mmCIF file of C-alpha atoms in Angstrom:
data_model
loop_
_atom_site.group_PDB
_atom_site.id
_atom_site.type_symbol
_atom_site.label_atom_id
_atom_site.label_comp_id
_atom_site.label_asym_id
_atom_site.label_seq_id
_atom_site.Cartn_x
_atom_site.Cartn_y
_atom_site.Cartn_z
ATOM 1 C CA MET S 1 -38.812 9.807 42.694
ATOM 2 C CA THR S 2 -40.385 12.645 40.776
ATOM 3 C CA SER S 3 -40.878 12.580 37.039
ATOM 4 C CA LEU S 4 -38.186 15.244 36.592
ATOM 5 C CA ARG S 5 -35.653 13.236 38.571
ATOM 6 C CA ARG S 6 -36.451 10.076 36.623
ATOM 7 C CA TRP S 7 -35.845 11.909 33.355
ATOM 8 C CA CYS S 8 -32.585 13.309 34.720
ATOM 9 C CA VAL S 9 -31.431 9.787 35.593
ATOM 10 C CA VAL S 10 -32.413 8.558 32.130
ATOM 11 C CA ALA S 11 -30.518 11.446 30.536
ATOM 12 C CA VAL S 12 -27.383 10.754 32.598
ATOM 13 C CA VAL S 13 -27.473 7.023 31.802
ATOM 14 C CA ALA S 14 -27.981 7.752 28.091
ATOM 15 C CA ALA S 15 -25.085 10.209 28.122
ATOM 16 C CA VAL S 16 -22.808 7.627 29.764
ATOM 17 C CA VAL S 17 -23.805 4.944 27.245
ATOM 18 C CA VAL S 18 -23.152 7.274 24.306
ATOM 19 C CA ALA S 19 -19.907 8.649 25.713
ATOM 20 C CA ALA S 20 -18.393 5.352 26.893
ATOM 21 C CA PRO S 21 -16.921 4.352 23.499
ATOM 22 C CA LEU S 22 -15.455 7.841 23.143
ATOM 23 C CA LEU S 23 -13.782 8.046 26.538
ATOM 24 C CA PRO S 24 -10.563 6.178 25.576
ATOM 25 C CA ARG S 25 -10.113 8.636 22.692
ATOM 26 C CA LEU S 26 -10.478 11.627 24.997
ATOM 27 C CA VAL S 27 -7.833 10.510 27.496
ATOM 28 C CA PRO S 28 -4.513 12.257 26.739
ATOM 29 C CA ALA S 29 -1.742 10.094 25.291
ATOM 30 C CA SER S 30 0.846 8.841 27.757
ATOM 31 C CA ALA S 31 4.462 9.866 27.386
ATOM 32 C CA SER S 32 6.820 7.072 26.353
ATOM 33 C CA ASP S 33 10.559 6.667 26.862
ATOM 34 C CA VAL S 34 10.978 4.141 24.024
ATOM 35 C CA THR S 35 13.843 5.255 21.796
ATOM 36 C CA ALA S 36 13.425 6.043 18.129
ATOM 37 C CA ALA S 37 15.730 3.163 17.158
ATOM 38 C CA GLU S 38 13.780 0.672 19.269
ATOM 39 C CA LEU S 39 10.421 1.836 17.950
ATOM 40 C CA LEU S 40 11.741 1.613 14.385
ATOM 41 C CA SER S 41 12.879 -1.963 15.009
ATOM 42 C CA ARG S 42 9.470 -2.935 16.395
ATOM 43 C CA VAL S 43 7.626 -1.394 13.441
ATOM 44 C CA GLN S 44 9.868 -3.209 10.958
ATOM 45 C CA ALA S 45 9.335 -6.554 12.734
ATOM 46 C CA SER S 46 5.548 -6.307 13.164
ATOM 47 C CA GLY S 47 4.483 -8.392 10.170
ATOM 48 C CA ASP S 48 3.338 -11.399 12.198
ATOM 49 C CA GLN S 49 1.570 -9.401 14.913
ATOM 50 C CA ALA S 50 -2.179 -10.051 14.949
ATOM 51 C CA TYR S 51 -4.709 -7.222 14.793
ATOM 52 C CA SER S 52 -8.006 -6.091 13.327
ATOM 53 C CA GLY S 53 -9.786 -2.821 12.788
ATOM 54 C CA TYR S 54 -11.340 -0.165 10.605
ATOM 55 C CA VAL S 55 -9.037 2.055 8.518
ATOM 56 C CA GLU S 56 -9.518 5.222 6.524
ATOM 57 C CA THR S 57 -6.995 6.437 3.966
ATOM 58 C CA ASP S 58 -6.677 9.757 2.159
ATOM 59 C CA GLY S 59 -4.493 10.097 -0.936
ATOM 60 C CA ALA S 60 -3.624 13.250 -2.867
ATOM 61 C CA VAL S 61 -1.712 11.793 -5.840
ATOM 62 C CA GLN S 62 -3.803 12.196 -9.010
ATOM 63 C CA LEU S 63 -2.131 10.104 -11.707
ATOM 64 C CA ALA S 64 -3.324 10.147 -15.327
ATOM 65 C CA VAL S 65 -2.140 6.640 -16.172
ATOM 66 C CA GLY S 66 -4.973 5.142 -18.215
ATOM 67 C CA GLU S 67 -7.183 2.118 -17.780
ATOM 68 C CA ASP S 68 -4.454 -0.499 -17.226
ATOM 69 C CA PHE S 69 -3.252 1.312 -14.102
ATOM 70 C CA SER S 70 -6.546 2.893 -13.020
ATOM 71 C CA ASP S 71 -6.809 0.733 -9.882
ATOM 72 C CA LEU S 72 -3.326 1.836 -8.862
ATOM 73 C CA ALA S 73 -4.160 5.512 -9.382
ATOM 74 C CA GLU S 74 -7.328 5.089 -7.327
ATOM 75 C CA LEU S 75 -5.452 3.654 -4.355
ATOM 76 C CA PHE S 76 -3.270 6.730 -3.938
ATOM 77 C CA GLY S 77 -5.696 9.386 -5.157
ATOM 78 C CA ASP S 78 -8.948 8.592 -3.359
ATOM 79 C CA ARG S 79 -10.341 8.180 0.128
ATOM 80 C CA LEU S 80 -10.748 4.534 1.042
ATOM 81 C CA ARG S 81 -12.568 2.749 3.854
ATOM 82 C CA LEU S 82 -11.063 -0.604 4.806
ATOM 83 C CA ARG S 83 -11.833 -3.394 7.242
ATOM 84 C CA VAL S 84 -8.843 -5.580 8.086
ATOM 85 C CA TRP S 85 -8.322 -8.828 10.005
ATOM 86 C CA TRP S 86 -4.674 -9.936 10.240
ATOM 87 C CA GLN S 87 -3.492 -13.159 11.866
ATOM 88 C CA ASP S 88 0.001 -13.048 10.374
ATOM 89 C CA GLU S 89 1.653 -12.502 6.997
ATOM 90 C CA ASP S 90 0.267 -15.847 5.761
ATOM 91 C CA ALA S 91 -3.364 -15.303 6.797
ATOM 92 C CA TRP S 92 -5.230 -12.010 6.491
ATOM 93 C CA ARG S 93 -8.271 -10.352 4.989
ATOM 94 C CA VAL S 94 -8.810 -6.759 3.833
ATOM 95 C CA ASN S 95 -12.257 -5.559 2.731
ATOM 96 C CA ARG S 96 -12.656 -2.311 0.828
ATOM 97 C CA LEU S 97 -16.044 -0.864 1.710
ATOM 98 C CA LEU S 98 -18.006 0.730 -1.155
ATOM 99 C CA LEU S 99 -21.370 2.442 -1.356
ATOM 100 C CA SER S 100 -22.705 -0.499 -3.340
ATOM 101 C CA GLY S 101 -20.966 -3.341 -1.498
ATOM 102 C CA GLU S 102 -17.337 -4.278 -1.052
ATOM 103 C CA GLU S 103 -14.198 -5.647 -2.682
ATOM 104 C CA ASP S 104 -12.277 -8.179 -0.610
ATOM 105 C CA LEU S 105 -8.774 -9.623 -0.556
ATOM 106 C CA VAL S 106 -8.247 -12.886 1.328
ATOM 107 C CA HIS S 107 -4.701 -14.198 1.677
ATOM 108 C CA ASP S 108 -4.017 -17.816 2.618
ATOM 109 C CA GLY S 109 -0.460 -19.095 2.423
ATOM 110 C CA GLU S 110 0.798 -18.584 -1.123
ATOM 111 C CA ARG S 111 -2.582 -17.658 -2.608
ATOM 112 C CA THR S 112 -4.740 -14.552 -2.607
ATOM 113 C CA THR S 113 -8.407 -14.418 -3.579
ATOM 114 C CA SER S 114 -10.079 -11.202 -4.724
ATOM 115 C CA TYR S 115 -13.847 -10.965 -4.381
ATOM 116 C CA ASP S 116 -16.139 -8.485 -6.141
ATOM 117 C CA TYR S 117 -19.490 -8.200 -4.368
ATOM 118 C CA GLU S 118 -21.344 -6.575 -7.290
ATOM 119 C CA ARG S 119 -20.217 -9.232 -9.765
ATOM 120 C CA ALA S 120 -20.462 -12.066 -7.223
ATOM 121 C CA ARG S 121 -17.100 -13.265 -8.525
ATOM 122 C CA ALA S 122 -14.041 -14.569 -6.683
ATOM 123 C CA VAL S 123 -10.683 -14.989 -8.440
ATOM 124 C CA THR S 124 -7.805 -16.866 -6.815
ATOM 125 C CA SER S 125 -4.173 -16.359 -7.841
ATOM 126 C CA ARG S 126 -0.841 -17.432 -6.472
ATOM 127 C CA ASP S 127 0.858 -14.591 -4.641
ATOM 128 C CA PRO S 128 3.837 -13.442 -6.748
ATOM 129 C CA ASP S 129 7.165 -11.959 -5.698
ATOM 130 C CA ILE S 130 6.501 -8.918 -7.895
ATOM 131 C CA ARG S 131 3.136 -7.179 -8.198
ATOM 132 C CA LEU S 132 1.568 -3.733 -8.199
ATOM 133 C CA PRO S 133 0.405 -2.163 -4.902
ATOM 134 C CA ARG S 134 -2.992 -3.264 -3.561
ATOM 135 C CA THR S 135 -5.326 -2.316 -0.706
ATOM 136 C CA SER S 136 -3.514 -4.520 1.818
ATOM 137 C CA ASP S 137 -0.423 -2.329 1.360
ATOM 138 C CA LEU S 138 -2.383 0.711 2.559
ATOM 139 C CA VAL S 139 -3.370 -0.504 6.034
ATOM 140 C CA PRO S 140 -1.173 1.356 8.560
ATOM 141 C CA PRO S 141 0.956 -1.604 9.774
ATOM 142 C CA SER S 142 1.823 -2.569 6.182
ATOM 143 C CA MET S 143 2.494 1.034 5.161
ATOM 144 C CA GLY S 144 4.642 1.467 8.257
ATOM 145 C CA ARG S 145 6.806 -1.508 7.283
ATOM 146 C CA ILE S 146 6.990 -0.475 3.621
ATOM 147 C CA THR S 147 8.089 3.094 4.305
ATOM 148 C CA THR S 148 10.648 2.133 6.969
ATOM 149 C CA ASP S 149 12.084 -0.798 5.000
ATOM 150 C CA GLY S 150 15.866 -0.449 5.025
ATOM 151 C CA ALA S 151 15.821 2.650 7.238
ATOM 152 C CA GLY S 152 18.580 3.073 9.789
ATOM 153 C CA ALA S 153 18.590 4.448 13.309
ATOM 154 C CA ASP S 154 20.318 7.618 12.086
ATOM 155 C CA GLU S 155 17.268 8.442 9.905
ATOM 156 C CA VAL S 156 14.634 8.436 12.664
ATOM 157 C CA SER S 157 13.692 10.593 15.631
ATOM 158 C CA ARG S 158 10.903 10.492 18.206
ATOM 159 C CA LEU S 159 7.656 12.428 17.964
ATOM 160 C CA PRO S 160 5.275 13.073 20.861
ATOM 161 C CA ALA S 161 2.720 10.345 21.488
ATOM 162 C CA ARG S 162 -0.814 10.633 20.115
ATOM 163 C CA ARG S 163 -3.952 8.726 20.941
ATOM 164 C CA ILE S 164 -4.957 6.764 17.849
ATOM 165 C CA ALA S 165 -8.167 4.693 17.903
ATOM 166 C CA GLY S 166 -8.026 4.723 21.695
ATOM 167 C CA VAL S 167 -4.374 3.622 21.891
ATOM 168 C CA SER S 168 -1.601 5.798 23.299
ATOM 169 C CA ALA S 169 0.940 5.605 20.480
ATOM 170 C CA PRO S 170 4.504 6.992 20.547
ATOM 171 C CA GLY S 171 5.476 8.788 17.354
ATOM 172 C CA LEU S 172 8.368 8.336 14.956
ATOM 173 C CA ARG S 173 9.662 10.583 12.184
ATOM 174 C CA LEU S 174 11.641 9.120 9.297
ATOM 175 C CA GLU S 175 13.779 11.562 7.314
ATOM 176 C CA PRO S 176 15.360 9.486 4.534
ATOM 177 C CA ALA S 177 19.065 10.009 3.973
ATOM 178 C CA SER S 178 18.811 9.202 0.263
ATOM 179 C CA GLU S 179 18.944 12.172 -2.090
ATOM 180 C CA GLN S 180 17.164 10.126 -4.761
ATOM 181 C CA THR S 181 13.750 10.040 -3.094
ATOM 182 C CA THR S 182 10.952 12.578 -3.523
ATOM 183 C CA ILE S 183 9.658 11.876 -0.006
ATOM 184 C CA ASP S 184 10.604 14.552 2.510
ATOM 185 C CA HIS S 185 9.617 12.632 5.632
ATOM 186 C CA VAL S 186 7.218 10.062 7.043
ATOM 187 C CA ASP S 187 5.499 10.490 10.406
ATOM 188 C CA LEU S 188 3.977 7.472 12.076
ATOM 189 C CA TRP S 189 2.513 6.489 15.424
ATOM 190 C CA ALA S 190 2.701 2.888 16.590
ATOM 191 C CA ASP S 191 1.479 0.655 19.373
ATOM 192 C CA GLU S 192 4.510 0.514 21.671
ATOM 193 C CA GLU S 193 4.114 -3.123 22.654
ATOM 194 C CA THR S 194 3.516 -4.709 19.232
ATOM 195 C CA GLY S 195 5.168 -2.156 16.928
ATOM 196 C CA LEU S 196 2.029 -2.035 14.775
ATOM 197 C CA ALA S 197 1.770 1.317 13.019
ATOM 198 C CA LEU S 198 -1.617 2.880 13.766
ATOM 199 C CA ARG S 199 -1.280 6.045 11.702
ATOM 200 C CA VAL S 200 1.110 6.884 8.863
ATOM 201 C CA GLU S 201 1.497 10.267 7.127
ATOM 202 C CA VAL S 202 3.718 10.653 4.056
ATOM 203 C CA TYR S 203 5.021 14.113 3.177
ATOM 204 C CA ALA S 204 6.591 15.375 -0.039
ATOM 205 C CA GLY S 205 7.640 19.024 0.114
ATOM 206 C CA SER S 206 4.454 20.314 1.687
ATOM 207 C CA SER S 207 2.978 20.775 5.146
ATOM 208 C CA THR S 208 0.045 18.592 4.054
ATOM 209 C CA PRO S 209 0.596 14.834 3.715
ATOM 210 C CA VAL S 210 0.217 13.312 0.254
ATOM 211 C CA LEU S 211 -0.973 10.073 1.832
ATOM 212 C CA THR S 212 -2.528 9.342 5.213
ATOM 213 C CA THR S 213 -3.694 6.004 6.510
ATOM 214 C CA ALA S 214 -5.034 5.576 10.035
ATOM 215 C CA PHE S 215 -7.077 3.271 12.238
ATOM 216 C CA GLU S 216 -10.388 4.609 13.440
ATOM 217 C CA GLU S 217 -11.005 1.346 15.325
ATOM 218 C CA PHE S 218 -8.223 -1.015 16.417
ATOM 219 C CA SER S 219 -7.748 -4.251 18.352
ATOM 220 C CA ALA S 220 -4.525 -6.176 18.958
ATOM 221 C CA ALA S 221 -6.474 -9.378 19.706
ATOM 222 C CA ASP S 222 -6.178 -12.396 17.401
ATOM 223 C CA PRO S 223 -8.969 -12.446 14.788
ATOM 224 C CA GLU S 224 -11.227 -15.478 14.708
ATOM 225 C CA PRO S 225 -10.334 -18.039 11.983
ATOM 226 C CA ASP S 226 -13.561 -17.378 10.069
ATOM 227 C CA GLN S 227 -12.745 -13.647 9.926
ATOM 228 C CA VAL S 228 -9.702 -14.270 7.730
ATOM 229 C CA ALA S 229 -11.250 -17.102 5.719
ATOM 230 C CA ASP S 230 -13.127 -17.305 2.447
ATOM 231 C CA THR S 231 -16.695 -17.249 3.777
ATOM 232 C CA TRP S 232 -18.653 -16.020 0.750
ATOM 233 C CA SER S 233 -21.934 -17.814 0.308
ATOM 234 C CA GLY S 234 -24.589 -17.948 -2.359
ATOM 235 C CA GLN S 235 -24.099 -17.873 -6.112
ATOM 236 C CA VAL S 236 -20.419 -16.897 -6.327
ATOM 237 C CA GLU S 237 -18.570 -17.478 -9.592
ATOM 238 C CA ARG S 238 -15.096 -18.823 -8.829
ATOM 239 C CA ASP S 239 -12.066 -18.730 -11.113
ATOM 240 C CA PHE S 240 -8.307 -19.194 -10.976
ATOM 241 C CA ASP S 241 -5.920 -16.816 -12.736
ATOM 242 C CA ASP S 242 -2.234 -17.589 -13.132
ATOM 243 C CA THR S 243 -1.403 -13.883 -12.915
ATOM 244 C CA VAL S 244 -2.495 -11.378 -10.292
ATOM 245 C CA ASP S 245 -1.947 -8.160 -12.263
ATOM 246 C CA LEU S 246 -0.145 -6.597 -15.205
ATOM 247 C CA ALA S 247 3.256 -6.573 -13.481
ATOM 248 C CA ASP S 248 3.001 -10.238 -12.537
ATOM 249 C CA ALA S 249 1.952 -11.187 -16.086
ATOM 250 C CA ALA S 250 4.838 -9.252 -17.635
ATOM 251 C CA ASN S 251 7.320 -10.743 -15.183
ATOM 252 C CA GLN S 252 6.226 -14.260 -16.067
ATOM 253 C CA TYR S 253 5.774 -14.027 -19.820
ATOM 254 C CA ALA S 254 7.645 -11.070 -21.338
ATOM 255 C CA PRO S 255 10.844 -12.346 -23.003
ATOM 256 C CA PHE S 256 13.213 -10.023 -21.130
ATOM 257 C CA ARG S 257 15.367 -9.917 -18.016
ATOM 258 C CA VAL S 258 16.213 -6.658 -16.341
ATOM 259 C CA PRO S 259 19.630 -5.607 -15.001
ATOM 260 C CA ARG S 260 20.492 -6.036 -11.330
ATOM 261 C CA ARG S 261 21.199 -2.351 -10.788
ATOM 262 C CA VAL S 262 19.745 0.851 -12.253
ATOM 263 C CA ALA S 263 20.529 4.460 -11.313
ATOM 264 C CA GLY S 264 22.588 3.131 -8.410
ATOM 265 C CA LEU S 265 19.621 1.210 -6.946
ATOM 266 C CA GLU S 266 19.826 -2.542 -6.390
ATOM 267 C CA ARG S 267 17.103 -4.888 -7.603
ATOM 268 C CA ARG S 268 15.044 -6.154 -4.655
ATOM 269 C CA THR S 269 14.128 -9.557 -6.056
ATOM 270 C CA ALA S 270 16.196 -12.478 -7.274
ATOM 271 C CA GLY S 271 15.579 -14.351 -10.530
ATOM 272 C CA THR S 272 15.612 -13.333 -14.158
ATOM 273 C CA GLY S 273 12.174 -11.817 -14.682
ATOM 274 C CA ALA S 274 11.156 -9.027 -17.026
ATOM 275 C CA VAL S 275 10.015 -6.713 -14.212
ATOM 276 C CA GLY S 276 12.388 -5.013 -11.809
ATOM 277 C CA VAL S 277 11.686 -3.508 -8.386
ATOM 278 C CA TYR S 278 14.606 -1.395 -7.219
ATOM 279 C CA GLY S 279 15.561 0.418 -4.031
ATOM 280 C CA THR S 280 14.194 0.279 -0.479
ATOM 281 C CA GLY S 281 11.670 2.093 1.674
ATOM 282 C CA VAL S 282 10.623 5.419 0.210
ATOM 283 C CA THR S 283 13.363 5.313 -2.437
ATOM 284 C CA ARG S 284 11.802 2.732 -4.692
ATOM 285 C CA LEU S 285 10.817 2.262 -8.328
ATOM 286 C CA ILE S 286 9.328 -0.441 -10.528
ATOM 287 C CA ALA S 287 10.058 -1.083 -14.223
ATOM 288 C CA VAL S 288 7.448 -3.003 -16.274
ATOM 289 C CA PRO S 289 7.572 -3.892 -20.006
ATOM 290 C CA LEU S 290 4.414 -3.127 -21.979
ATOM 291 C CA ARG S 291 2.960 -4.509 -25.170
ATOM 292 C CA GLU S 292 2.752 -2.032 -28.032
ATOM 293 C CA GLY S 293 -0.971 -1.349 -27.681
ATOM 294 C CA ASP S 294 -0.755 -0.929 -23.908
ATOM 295 C CA ALA S 295 2.217 1.420 -24.322
ATOM 296 C CA ASP S 296 0.321 3.524 -26.857
ATOM 297 C CA ASP S 297 -2.681 3.821 -24.519
ATOM 298 C CA LEU S 298 -0.498 4.818 -21.583
ATOM 299 C CA ARG S 299 1.416 7.365 -23.671
ATOM 300 C CA GLU S 300 -1.862 8.970 -24.748
ATOM 301 C CA SER S 301 -3.020 9.146 -21.122
ATOM 302 C CA LEU S 302 0.265 10.674 -19.950
ATOM 303 C CA LEU S 303 0.300 13.286 -22.721
ATOM 304 C CA GLY S 304 -3.236 14.251 -21.764
ATOM 305 C CA SER S 305 -1.822 15.815 -18.605
ATOM 306 C CA PRO S 306 -0.500 19.415 -18.837
ATOM 307 C CA ALA S 307 2.405 18.352 -16.610
ATOM 308 C CA ALA S 308 3.661 15.714 -19.067
ATOM 309 C CA VAL S 309 6.996 16.260 -20.790
ATOM 310 C CA ALA S 310 7.856 14.526 -24.078
ATOM 311 C CA THR S 311 11.564 13.867 -24.641
ATOM 312 C CA ASP S 312 13.581 12.121 -27.328
ATOM 313 C CA THR S 313 13.691 8.963 -25.211
ATOM 314 C CA GLY S 314 10.175 8.892 -23.767
ATOM 315 C CA THR S 315 7.355 10.603 -21.882
ATOM 316 C CA LEU S 316 7.713 11.874 -18.313
ATOM 317 C CA LEU S 317 4.951 12.776 -15.861
ATOM 318 C CA ALA S 318 5.638 13.842 -12.287
ATOM 319 C CA VAL S 319 2.695 14.280 -9.911
ATOM 320 C CA GLY S 320 3.613 15.118 -6.343
ATOM 321 C CA PRO S 321 6.077 12.516 -5.097
ATOM 322 C CA VAL S 322 5.385 10.012 -7.892
ATOM 323 C CA SER S 323 7.167 10.120 -11.239
ATOM 324 C CA VAL S 324 6.258 8.012 -14.279
ATOM 325 C CA PHE S 325 8.398 7.574 -17.397
ATOM 326 C CA LEU S 326 7.474 5.604 -20.534
ATOM 327 C CA THR S 327 10.376 4.791 -22.820
ATOM 328 C CA SER S 328 10.044 5.174 -26.578
ATOM 329 C CA GLU S 329 13.221 3.486 -27.808
ATOM 330 C CA GLY S 330 12.492 0.069 -29.335
ATOM 331 C CA PHE S 331 10.373 -1.899 -26.835
ATOM 332 C CA SER S 332 8.557 0.120 -24.186
ATOM 333 C CA TYR S 333 9.143 0.030 -20.454
ATOM 334 C CA VAL S 334 7.152 2.086 -17.952
ATOM 335 C CA LEU S 335 9.038 3.123 -14.832
ATOM 336 C CA ALA S 336 7.333 4.608 -11.783
ATOM 337 C CA GLY S 337 8.312 5.385 -8.234
ATOM 338 C CA THR S 338 8.959 7.847 -5.444
ATOM 339 C CA VAL S 339 12.301 8.894 -6.894
ATOM 340 C CA THR S 340 13.529 12.109 -8.470
ATOM 341 C CA ASP S 341 13.065 12.739 -12.177
ATOM 342 C CA GLU S 342 16.828 12.531 -12.637
ATOM 343 C CA THR S 343 16.908 9.121 -10.971
ATOM 344 C CA LEU S 344 13.991 7.870 -13.048
ATOM 345 C CA LEU S 345 15.568 9.021 -16.331
ATOM 346 C CA ARG S 346 18.899 7.425 -15.403
ATOM 347 C CA ALA S 347 17.083 4.230 -14.502
ATOM 348 C CA ALA S 348 15.283 4.248 -17.865
ATOM 349 C CA GLU S 349 18.608 4.601 -19.667
ATOM 350 C CA ASP S 350 20.028 1.680 -17.681
ATOM 351 C CA ILE S 351 16.938 -0.433 -18.389
ATOM 352 C CA VAL S 352 17.068 0.189 -22.138
ATOM 353 C CA ALA S 353 20.802 -0.491 -22.245
ATOM 354 C CA GLY S 354 20.787 -3.447 -19.871
ATOM 355 C CA VAL S 355 17.686 -5.494 -20.743
ATOM 356 C CA ARG S 356 18.488 -8.857 -22.295
ATOM 357 C CA LEU S 357 16.433 -11.670 -23.802
ATOM 358 C CA ARG S 358 15.954 -14.620 -21.491
ATOM 359 C CA GLY S 359 15.417 -18.356 -21.652
ATOM 360 C CA ARG S 360 14.431 -19.760 -25.018
ATOM 361 C CA PHE S 361 14.386 -16.247 -26.501
ATOM 362 C CA GLU S 362 18.164 -15.776 -26.002
#
């Protein structure tokens, strides 16, 4: 074999090696005859399906909500890179990849541990019924279940299949029937067999999605036990916190209980806590009481935005599909959600009128 032929063989082999991982992505997606209603049902029931992969998200919601809610604003306003290993809803791990390390969430039963690589610190908390959104909510299967929660067959239609992370995925469009939501529609593509959403795009009155989350690498195989476990080694400072975030702390310790219904939306959780989560799917809001100093800081942050509107009853800021309202009558509640301004203002009125003292404070 001549030298030229040998180099040609080497070049062909190298090309095959380089192209092999890309070939599944280049194959056209297969048509699917699964109905929209059936695909919706599979997506909604996919919580205990195992998977792992690499996810990228892209958010376009820039919220000026101050330091207390800065992590929340970052989730929906930045590009994130996530690694996820999911055995079921009781055992999973999501790592947020940073330039200088990573931030991990490890969930085991009723507890979740957050790990900060730079600080070499791990904090374990019980997993509450009510909390603020976190990175695990942004992986496509979770976002698919969140956005389709409560949706009916009359709200969905099929989209053509797309190849996502090498998987031929039939598409689904959700057009919410509620007139109270700011979300126009949600497009998602899911693995037909498991119902796991592989790509989710959320739209709010524009041809460009306000939030996209998608797998770049995906496997439906069961993760190994050590991939979802706490495996940090070395000098790691470990602590336990009885609250996971500001909403959880307020729900446990603020001396209030919220009404069961606001602006026509039912409360999602039972009990008599101070925090209320109302509505379903993309028509959802949360109401959290704030201490005076925290309320003052948030009000200053909101008023720093040109889009903020000060009223007799509070301060309103609407950014894309998300609206935030901070009450100013007596104690302060902050309400936020993907609902119309009218709905949010009505909900604030119902909160102020309907909040009662609870337990030993009554």
